Short mmCIF file of C-alpha atoms in Angstrom, two decimals:
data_model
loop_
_atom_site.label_atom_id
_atom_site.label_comp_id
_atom_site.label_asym_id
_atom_site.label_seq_id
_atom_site.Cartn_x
_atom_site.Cartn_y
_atom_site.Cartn_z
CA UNK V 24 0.00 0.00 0.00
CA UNK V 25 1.39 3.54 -0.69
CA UNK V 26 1.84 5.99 1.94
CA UNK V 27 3.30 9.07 1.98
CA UNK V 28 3.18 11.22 4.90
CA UNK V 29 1.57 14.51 5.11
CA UNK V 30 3.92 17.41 7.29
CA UNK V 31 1.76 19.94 8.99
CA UNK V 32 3.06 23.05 7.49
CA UNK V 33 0.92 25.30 9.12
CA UNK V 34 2.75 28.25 11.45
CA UNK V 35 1.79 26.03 14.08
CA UNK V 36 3.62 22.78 12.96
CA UNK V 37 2.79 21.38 16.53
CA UNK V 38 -0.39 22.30 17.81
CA UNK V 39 -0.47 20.24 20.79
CA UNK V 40 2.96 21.71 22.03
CA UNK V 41 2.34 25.38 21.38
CA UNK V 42 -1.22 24.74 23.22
CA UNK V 43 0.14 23.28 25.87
CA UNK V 44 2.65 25.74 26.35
CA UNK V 45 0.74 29.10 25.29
CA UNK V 46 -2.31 28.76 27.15
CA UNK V 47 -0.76 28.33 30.25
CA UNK V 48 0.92 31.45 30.54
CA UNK V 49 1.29 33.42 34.12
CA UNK V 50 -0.83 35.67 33.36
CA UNK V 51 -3.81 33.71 32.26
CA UNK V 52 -3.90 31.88 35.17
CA UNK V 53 -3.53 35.57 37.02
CA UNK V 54 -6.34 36.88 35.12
CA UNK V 55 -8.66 33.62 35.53
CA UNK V 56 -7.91 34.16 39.26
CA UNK V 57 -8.97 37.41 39.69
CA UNK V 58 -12.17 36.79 37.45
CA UNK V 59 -13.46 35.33 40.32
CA UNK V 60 -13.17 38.17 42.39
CA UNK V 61 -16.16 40.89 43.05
CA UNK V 62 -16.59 43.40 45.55
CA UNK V 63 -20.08 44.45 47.01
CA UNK V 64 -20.36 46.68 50.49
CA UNK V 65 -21.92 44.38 53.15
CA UNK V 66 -24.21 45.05 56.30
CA UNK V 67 -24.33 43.26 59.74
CA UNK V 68 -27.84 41.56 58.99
CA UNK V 69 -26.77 39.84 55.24
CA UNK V 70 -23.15 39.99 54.32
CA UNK V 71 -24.44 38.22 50.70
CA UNK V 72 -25.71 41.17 48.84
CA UNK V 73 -26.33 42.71 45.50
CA UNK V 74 -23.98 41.56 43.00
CA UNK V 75 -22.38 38.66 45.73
CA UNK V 76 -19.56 39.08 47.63
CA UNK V 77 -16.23 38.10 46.74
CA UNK V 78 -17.70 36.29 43.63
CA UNK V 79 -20.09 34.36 44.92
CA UNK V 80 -23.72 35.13 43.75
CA UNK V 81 -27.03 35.40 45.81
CA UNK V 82 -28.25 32.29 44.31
CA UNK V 83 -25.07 30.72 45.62
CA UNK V 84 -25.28 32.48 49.16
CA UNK V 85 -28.63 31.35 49.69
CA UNK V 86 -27.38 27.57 49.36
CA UNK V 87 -24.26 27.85 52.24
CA UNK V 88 -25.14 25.05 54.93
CA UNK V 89 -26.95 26.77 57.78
CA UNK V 90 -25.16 24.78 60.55
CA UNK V 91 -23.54 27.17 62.06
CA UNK V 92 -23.42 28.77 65.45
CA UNK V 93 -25.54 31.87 65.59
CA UNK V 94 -23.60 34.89 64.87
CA UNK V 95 -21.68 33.32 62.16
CA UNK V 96 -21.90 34.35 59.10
CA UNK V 97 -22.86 37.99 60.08
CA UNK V 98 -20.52 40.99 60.12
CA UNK V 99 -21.06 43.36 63.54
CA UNK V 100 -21.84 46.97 62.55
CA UNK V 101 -18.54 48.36 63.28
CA UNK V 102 -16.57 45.95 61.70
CA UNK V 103 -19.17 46.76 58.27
CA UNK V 104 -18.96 50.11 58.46
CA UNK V 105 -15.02 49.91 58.31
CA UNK V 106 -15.32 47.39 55.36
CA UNK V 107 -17.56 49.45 53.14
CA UNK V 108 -14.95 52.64 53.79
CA UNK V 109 -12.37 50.83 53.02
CA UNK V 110 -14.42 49.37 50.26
CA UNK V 111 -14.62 53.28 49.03
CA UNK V 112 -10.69 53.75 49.01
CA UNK V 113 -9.81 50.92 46.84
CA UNK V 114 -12.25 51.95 44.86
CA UNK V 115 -11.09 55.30 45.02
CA UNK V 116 -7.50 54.05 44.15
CA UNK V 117 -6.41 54.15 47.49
CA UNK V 118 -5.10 50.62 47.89
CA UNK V 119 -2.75 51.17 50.69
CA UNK V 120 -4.94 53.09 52.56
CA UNK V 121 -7.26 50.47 52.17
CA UNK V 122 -5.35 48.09 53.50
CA UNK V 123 -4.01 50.12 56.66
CA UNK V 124 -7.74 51.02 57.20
CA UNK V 125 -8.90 47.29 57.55
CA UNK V 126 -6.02 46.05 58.95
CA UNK V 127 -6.68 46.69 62.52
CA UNK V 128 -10.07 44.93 62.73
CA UNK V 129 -8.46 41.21 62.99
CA UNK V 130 -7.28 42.26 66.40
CA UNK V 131 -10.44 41.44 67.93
CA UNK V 132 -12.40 39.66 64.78
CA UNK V 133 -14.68 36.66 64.45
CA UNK V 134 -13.46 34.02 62.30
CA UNK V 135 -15.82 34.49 59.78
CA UNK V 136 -14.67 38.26 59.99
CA UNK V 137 -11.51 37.60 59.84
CA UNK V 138 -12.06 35.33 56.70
CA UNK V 139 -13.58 38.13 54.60
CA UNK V 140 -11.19 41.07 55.74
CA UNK V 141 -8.01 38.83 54.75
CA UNK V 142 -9.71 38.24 51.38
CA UNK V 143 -10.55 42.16 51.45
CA UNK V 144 -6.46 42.55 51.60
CA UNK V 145 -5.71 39.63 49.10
CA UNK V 146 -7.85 41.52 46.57
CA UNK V 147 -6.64 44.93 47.40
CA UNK V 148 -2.76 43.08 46.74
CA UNK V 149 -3.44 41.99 43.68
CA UNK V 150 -5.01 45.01 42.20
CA UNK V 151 -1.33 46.58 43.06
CA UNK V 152 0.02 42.99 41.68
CA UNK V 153 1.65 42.34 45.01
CA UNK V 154 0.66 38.55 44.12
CA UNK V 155 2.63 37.03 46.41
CA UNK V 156 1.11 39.21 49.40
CA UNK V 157 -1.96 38.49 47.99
CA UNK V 158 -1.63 34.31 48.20
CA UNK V 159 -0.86 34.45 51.95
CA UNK V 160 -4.11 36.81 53.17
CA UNK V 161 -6.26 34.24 50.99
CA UNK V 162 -4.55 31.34 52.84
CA UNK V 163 -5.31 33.27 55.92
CA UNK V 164 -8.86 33.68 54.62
CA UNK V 165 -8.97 29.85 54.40
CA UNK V 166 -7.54 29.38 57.89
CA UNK V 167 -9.53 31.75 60.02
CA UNK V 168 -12.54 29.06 59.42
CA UNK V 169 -15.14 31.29 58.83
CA UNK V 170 -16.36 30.44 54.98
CA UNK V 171 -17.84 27.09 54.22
CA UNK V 172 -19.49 25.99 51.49
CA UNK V 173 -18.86 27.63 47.81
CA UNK V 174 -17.44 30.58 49.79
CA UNK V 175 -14.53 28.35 50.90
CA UNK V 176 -14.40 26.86 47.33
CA UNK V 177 -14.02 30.02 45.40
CA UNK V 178 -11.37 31.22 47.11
CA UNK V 179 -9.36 27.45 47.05
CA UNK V 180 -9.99 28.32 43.36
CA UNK V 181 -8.07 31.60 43.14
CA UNK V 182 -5.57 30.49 45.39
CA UNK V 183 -5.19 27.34 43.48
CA UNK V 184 -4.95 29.76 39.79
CA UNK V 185 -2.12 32.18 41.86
CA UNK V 186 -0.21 29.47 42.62
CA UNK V 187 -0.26 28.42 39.09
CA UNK V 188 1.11 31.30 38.12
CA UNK V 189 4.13 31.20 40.37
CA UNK V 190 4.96 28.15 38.77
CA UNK V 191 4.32 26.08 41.92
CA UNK V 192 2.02 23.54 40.67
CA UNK V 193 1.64 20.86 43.25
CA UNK V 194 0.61 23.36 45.75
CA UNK V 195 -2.02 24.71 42.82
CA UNK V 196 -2.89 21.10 42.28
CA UNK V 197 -3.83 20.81 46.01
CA UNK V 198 -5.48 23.64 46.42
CA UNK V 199 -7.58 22.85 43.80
CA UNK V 200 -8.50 19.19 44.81
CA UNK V 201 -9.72 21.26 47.60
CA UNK V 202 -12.17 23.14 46.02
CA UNK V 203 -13.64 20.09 45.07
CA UNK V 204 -14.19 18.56 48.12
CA UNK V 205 -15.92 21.34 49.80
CA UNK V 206 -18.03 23.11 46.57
CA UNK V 207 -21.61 22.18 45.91
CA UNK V 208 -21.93 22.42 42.76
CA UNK V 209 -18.61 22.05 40.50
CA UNK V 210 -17.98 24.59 37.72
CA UNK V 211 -16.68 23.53 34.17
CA UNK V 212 -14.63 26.03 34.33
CA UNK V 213 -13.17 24.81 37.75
CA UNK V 214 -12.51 21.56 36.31
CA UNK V 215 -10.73 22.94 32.93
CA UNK V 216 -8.45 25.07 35.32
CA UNK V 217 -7.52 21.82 36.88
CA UNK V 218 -6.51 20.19 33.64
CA UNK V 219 -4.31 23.25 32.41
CA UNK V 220 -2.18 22.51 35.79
CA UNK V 221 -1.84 19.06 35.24
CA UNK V 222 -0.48 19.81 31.98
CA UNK V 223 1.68 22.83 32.17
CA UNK V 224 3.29 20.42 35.56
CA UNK V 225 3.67 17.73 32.67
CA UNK V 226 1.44 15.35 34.06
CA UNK V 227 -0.45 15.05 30.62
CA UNK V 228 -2.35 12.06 31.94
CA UNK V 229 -3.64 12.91 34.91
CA UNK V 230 -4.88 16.04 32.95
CA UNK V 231 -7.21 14.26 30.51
CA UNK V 232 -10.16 13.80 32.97
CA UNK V 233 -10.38 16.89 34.42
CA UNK V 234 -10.73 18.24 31.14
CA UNK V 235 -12.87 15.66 29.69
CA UNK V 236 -15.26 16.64 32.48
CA UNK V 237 -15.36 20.30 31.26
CA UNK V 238 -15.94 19.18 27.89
CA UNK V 239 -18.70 16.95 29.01
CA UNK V 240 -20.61 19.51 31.34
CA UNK V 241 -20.82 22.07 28.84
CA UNK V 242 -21.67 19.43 25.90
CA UNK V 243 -25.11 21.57 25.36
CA UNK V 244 -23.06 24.79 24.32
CA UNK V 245 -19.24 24.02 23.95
CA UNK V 246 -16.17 25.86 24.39
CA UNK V 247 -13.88 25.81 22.20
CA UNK V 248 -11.28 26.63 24.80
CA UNK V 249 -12.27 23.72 26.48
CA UNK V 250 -12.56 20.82 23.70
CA UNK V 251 -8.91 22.50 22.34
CA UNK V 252 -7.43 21.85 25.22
CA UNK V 253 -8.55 17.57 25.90
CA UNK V 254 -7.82 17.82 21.87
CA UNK V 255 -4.39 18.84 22.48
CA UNK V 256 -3.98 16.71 25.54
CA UNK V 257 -5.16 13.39 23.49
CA UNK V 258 -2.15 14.67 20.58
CA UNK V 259 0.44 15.03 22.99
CA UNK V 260 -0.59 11.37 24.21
CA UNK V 261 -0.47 10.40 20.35
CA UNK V 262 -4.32 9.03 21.21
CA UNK V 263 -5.28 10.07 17.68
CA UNK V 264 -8.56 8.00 17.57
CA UNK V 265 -9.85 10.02 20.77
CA UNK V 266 -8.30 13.63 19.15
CA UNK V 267 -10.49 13.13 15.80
CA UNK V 268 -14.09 13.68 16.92
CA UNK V 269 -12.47 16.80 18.99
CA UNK V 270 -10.84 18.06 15.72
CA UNK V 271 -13.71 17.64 13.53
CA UNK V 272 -15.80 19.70 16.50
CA UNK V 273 -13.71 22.49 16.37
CA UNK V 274 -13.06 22.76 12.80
CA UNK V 275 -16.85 22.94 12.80
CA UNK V 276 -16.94 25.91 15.25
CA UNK V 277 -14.60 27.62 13.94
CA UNK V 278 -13.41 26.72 10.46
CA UNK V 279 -11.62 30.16 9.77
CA UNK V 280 -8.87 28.49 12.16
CA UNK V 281 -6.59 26.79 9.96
CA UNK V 282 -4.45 25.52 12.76
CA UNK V 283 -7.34 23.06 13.45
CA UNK V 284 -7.26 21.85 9.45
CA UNK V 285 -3.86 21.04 9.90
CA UNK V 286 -3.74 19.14 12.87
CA UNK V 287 -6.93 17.18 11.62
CA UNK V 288 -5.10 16.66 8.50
CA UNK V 289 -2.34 15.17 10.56
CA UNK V 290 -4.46 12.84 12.47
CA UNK V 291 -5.93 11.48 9.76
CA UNK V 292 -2.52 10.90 8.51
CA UNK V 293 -1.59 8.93 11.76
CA UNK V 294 -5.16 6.88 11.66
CA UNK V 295 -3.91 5.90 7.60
CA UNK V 296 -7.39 7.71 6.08
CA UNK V 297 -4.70 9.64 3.39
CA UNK V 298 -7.77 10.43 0.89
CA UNK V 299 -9.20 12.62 3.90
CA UNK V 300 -5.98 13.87 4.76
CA UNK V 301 -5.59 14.77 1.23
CA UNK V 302 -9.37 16.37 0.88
CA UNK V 303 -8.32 18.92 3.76
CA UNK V 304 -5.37 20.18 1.94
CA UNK V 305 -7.56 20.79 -0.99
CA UNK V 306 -10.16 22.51 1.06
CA UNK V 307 -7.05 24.77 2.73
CA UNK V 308 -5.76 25.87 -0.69
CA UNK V 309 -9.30 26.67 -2.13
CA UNK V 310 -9.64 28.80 1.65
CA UNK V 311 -6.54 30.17 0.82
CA UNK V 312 -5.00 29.14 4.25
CA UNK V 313 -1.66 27.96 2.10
CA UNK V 314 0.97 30.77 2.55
CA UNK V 315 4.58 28.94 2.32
CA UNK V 316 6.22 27.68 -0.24
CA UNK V 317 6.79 24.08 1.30
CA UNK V 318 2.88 23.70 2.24
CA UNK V 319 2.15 24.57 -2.06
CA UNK V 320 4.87 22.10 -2.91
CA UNK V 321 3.14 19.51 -0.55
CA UNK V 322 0.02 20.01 -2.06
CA UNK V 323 1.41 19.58 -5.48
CA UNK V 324 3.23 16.18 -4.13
CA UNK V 325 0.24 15.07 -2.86
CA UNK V 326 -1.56 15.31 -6.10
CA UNK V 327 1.19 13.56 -7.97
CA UNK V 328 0.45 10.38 -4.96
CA UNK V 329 -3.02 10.33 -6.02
CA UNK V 330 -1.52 10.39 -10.16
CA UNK V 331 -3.42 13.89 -10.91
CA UNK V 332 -0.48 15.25 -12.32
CA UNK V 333 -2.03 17.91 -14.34
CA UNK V 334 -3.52 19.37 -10.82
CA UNK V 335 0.25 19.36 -9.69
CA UNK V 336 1.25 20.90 -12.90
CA UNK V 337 -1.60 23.41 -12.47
CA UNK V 338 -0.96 24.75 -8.72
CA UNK V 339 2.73 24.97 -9.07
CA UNK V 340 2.54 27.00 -12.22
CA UNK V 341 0.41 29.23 -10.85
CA UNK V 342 2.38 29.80 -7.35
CA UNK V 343 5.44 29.84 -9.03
CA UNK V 344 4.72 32.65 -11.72
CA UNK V 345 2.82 34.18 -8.60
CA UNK V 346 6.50 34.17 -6.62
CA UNK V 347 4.86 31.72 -3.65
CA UNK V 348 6.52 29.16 -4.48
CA UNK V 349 10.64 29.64 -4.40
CA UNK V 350 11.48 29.69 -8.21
CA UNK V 351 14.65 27.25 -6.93
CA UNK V 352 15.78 24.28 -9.72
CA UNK V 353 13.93 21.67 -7.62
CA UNK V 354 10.54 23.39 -8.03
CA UNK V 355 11.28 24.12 -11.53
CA UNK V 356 12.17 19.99 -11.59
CA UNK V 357 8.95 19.26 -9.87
CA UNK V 358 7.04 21.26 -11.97
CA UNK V 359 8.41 20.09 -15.16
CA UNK V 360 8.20 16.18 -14.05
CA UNK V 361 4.06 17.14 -13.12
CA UNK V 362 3.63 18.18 -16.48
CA UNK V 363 5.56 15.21 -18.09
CA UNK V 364 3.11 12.62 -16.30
CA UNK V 365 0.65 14.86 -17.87
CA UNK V 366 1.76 14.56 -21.26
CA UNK V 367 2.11 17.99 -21.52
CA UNK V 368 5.78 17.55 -22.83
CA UNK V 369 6.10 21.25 -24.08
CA UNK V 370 5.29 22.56 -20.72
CA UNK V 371 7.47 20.40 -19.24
CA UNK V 372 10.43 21.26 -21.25
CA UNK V 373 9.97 24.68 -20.65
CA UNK V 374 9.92 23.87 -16.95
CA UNK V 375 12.88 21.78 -17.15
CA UNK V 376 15.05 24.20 -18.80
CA UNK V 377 14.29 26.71 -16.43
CA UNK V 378 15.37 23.85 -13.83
CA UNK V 379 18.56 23.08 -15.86
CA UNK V 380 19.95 26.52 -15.71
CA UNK V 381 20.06 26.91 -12.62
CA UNK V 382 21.47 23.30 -11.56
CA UNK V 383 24.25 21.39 -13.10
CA UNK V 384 22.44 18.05 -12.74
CA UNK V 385 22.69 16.18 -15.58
CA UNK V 386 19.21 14.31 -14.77
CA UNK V 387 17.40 17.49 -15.63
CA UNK V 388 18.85 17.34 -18.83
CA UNK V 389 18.03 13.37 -19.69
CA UNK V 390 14.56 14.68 -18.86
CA UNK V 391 14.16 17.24 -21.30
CA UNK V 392 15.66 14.83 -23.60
CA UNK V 393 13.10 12.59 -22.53
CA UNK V 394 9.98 15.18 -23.55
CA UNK V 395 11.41 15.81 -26.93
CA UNK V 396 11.73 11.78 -27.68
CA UNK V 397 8.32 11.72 -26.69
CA UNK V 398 7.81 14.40 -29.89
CA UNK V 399 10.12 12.48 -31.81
CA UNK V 400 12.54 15.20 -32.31
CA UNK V 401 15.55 13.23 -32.46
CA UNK V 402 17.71 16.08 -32.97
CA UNK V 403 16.62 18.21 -29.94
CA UNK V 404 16.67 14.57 -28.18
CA UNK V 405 20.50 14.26 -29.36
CA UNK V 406 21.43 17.49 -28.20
CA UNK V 407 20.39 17.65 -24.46
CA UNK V 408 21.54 13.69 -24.31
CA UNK V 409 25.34 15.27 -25.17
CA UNK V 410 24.52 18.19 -22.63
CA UNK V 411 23.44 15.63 -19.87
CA UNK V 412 27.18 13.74 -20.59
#
């Protein structure tokens, strides 16, 4: 059986990699983390107001466990009327102040008090990107004991996405196995956080679940983010069988993204379907994704495998007068032996001579002997035969 394998030629010759590398960048796990965070004033009587505090929204408030001791879970009047003007300098742009204004209430604090001023401070640290500053009063937040619930799991969420960012993964990895033990109701997005640590840590395996999760839970309206990233996990495990469905998905919600093409291309490659490995390249030169040289010359090779050698002739004609394709003697060669399976010996000669002057292989001239023998012109024939010795 022939085979001939397909290179992806694409600017991204190895999608999984740059995924896995890319999307894991400091600051997206910063920016993730501080998605999470809101600010809202509070009052002694319901500290879950408006807009939810600290990222957690009425809906979610309204489901914390009610177990408790009574006066838990509610903020004295002193302690919220320092919050809310502190509240007012950050939002002011008075972090520090902030900070020194808030401060002194964990002298004499509840622990659910004390949980919500320390996140107060990690916030107001990262919003002056003091992120180390800012880890330590969430893990004070943590320890006071005063959240439960998905108050407790949001912030073992940020802190899990800041340690990411510093690079120290295990810790991240912990802290976000914590979340899941304590939230009620899991987010997708929690889950494809998780997945991007495995990975960027290089535990590629352990990753795959995670992520298969968030692709799973959101199955009704996906995210591309999401079914690109178990895509690229599955590649990097060479699991090509489980990275095709993903590839076709996402070349289906967005098929302006030629970096998907390619590595479907590729996969079908690996699985041995060449003819639909082949169709895509069509499909990318009709979109006009094709920009290199090499990726026109593969195409043209590829049509020459499947013995449409007038197709071959065709595209590298065209690129080459259109200066896309480097005007070098092999490309000249290639495009003169295209046309010579064609039977188009004229254009072939043409092709080869332009291949013959600039190389002093004396193969390219036994070829152009070979298109006039073809014609019968045993004179022409004669003479490049004596230029080929």
């Amino acid at each position: 059986m022939r085979t001939m394998v397909i290179k992806a030629t694409s600017k991204s010759d190895d999608f999984s990699t740059q995924t896995l590398s890319n999307v894991f960048a400091r600051g997206w796990f910063l920016a993730a983390a501080v998605a999470f965070l809101t600010f809202a004033p509070v009052d002694h009587v319901t500290p879950f107001k408006g807009a939810g505090l600290y990222g957690v929204s009425e809906a979610q408030a309204q489901r914390r466990p009610r177990s408790r001791a009574e006066g838990e879970g509610v903020v004295r009047q002193p302690v919220a009327d320092a919050y809310n003007e502190a509240l007012e300098m950050m939002q002011a742009g008075n972090t520090a102040g902030a900070i020194a204004h808030i401060r002194p209430l964990l002298a004499d604090a509840t622990p659910f008090e004390a949980s919500i001023i320390y996140r107060f401070m990690g916030q107001a640290e990262i919003d002056r990107e003091n992120f180390g500053a800012a880890v330590g009063h969430f893990e004070s937040a943590i320890n006071s004991g005063g959240l439960e619930g998905n108050d407790l799991a949001q912030l073992y969420l940020i802190v899990g996405q800041l340690h990411a960012a510093d690079g120290q993964y295990d810790r991240a990895i912990s802290s976000l196995n914590q979340y899941f033990t304590v939230v009620e109701e899991p987010e997708a997005q929690a889950y494809y956080v998780l997945a991007q640590v495995y990975a960027v840590a290089g535990r590629i395996r352990e990753a795959v679940s995670p992520a298969r999760t968030a692709v799973d839970m959101t199955s009704a309206e996906p995210r591309e983010g999401f079914i690109r990233l178990l895509m690229s996990l599955y590649l990097s495990l060479d699991e090509w069988r489980n990275a095709l469905p993903l590839l076709q998905q996402l070349v289906g919600l967005a098929p302006d993204k030629d970096q998907y093409w390619v590595s479907l291309a590729g996969v079908y490659q690996q699985l041995g379907q060449e003819d639909d490995a082949f169709a895509i390249y069509q499909f990318r030169y009709l979109m006009g994704f094709l920009s290199r040289s090499s990726e026109f010359v593969t195409l043209a090779d590829l049509y020459m495998y499947h013995e449409v050698p007038y197709k071959a002739g065709q595209i590298l004609e065209r690129e080459l007068d259109a200066g896309r394709v480097e005007a070098n003697a092999e490309n000249w060669e290639k495009l003169g032996n295209a046309w010579f399976a064609a039977r188009e010996f004229e254009r072939s000669r043409a092709a080869l001579t332009r291949a013959a002057n600039l190389s002093p292989d004396g193969q390219i001239s036994y070829r152009i002997a070979g298109t006039h023998i073809q014609e019968e012109d045993w004179n022409q024939a004669r003479r490049w035969l004596e230029r080929a010795l």
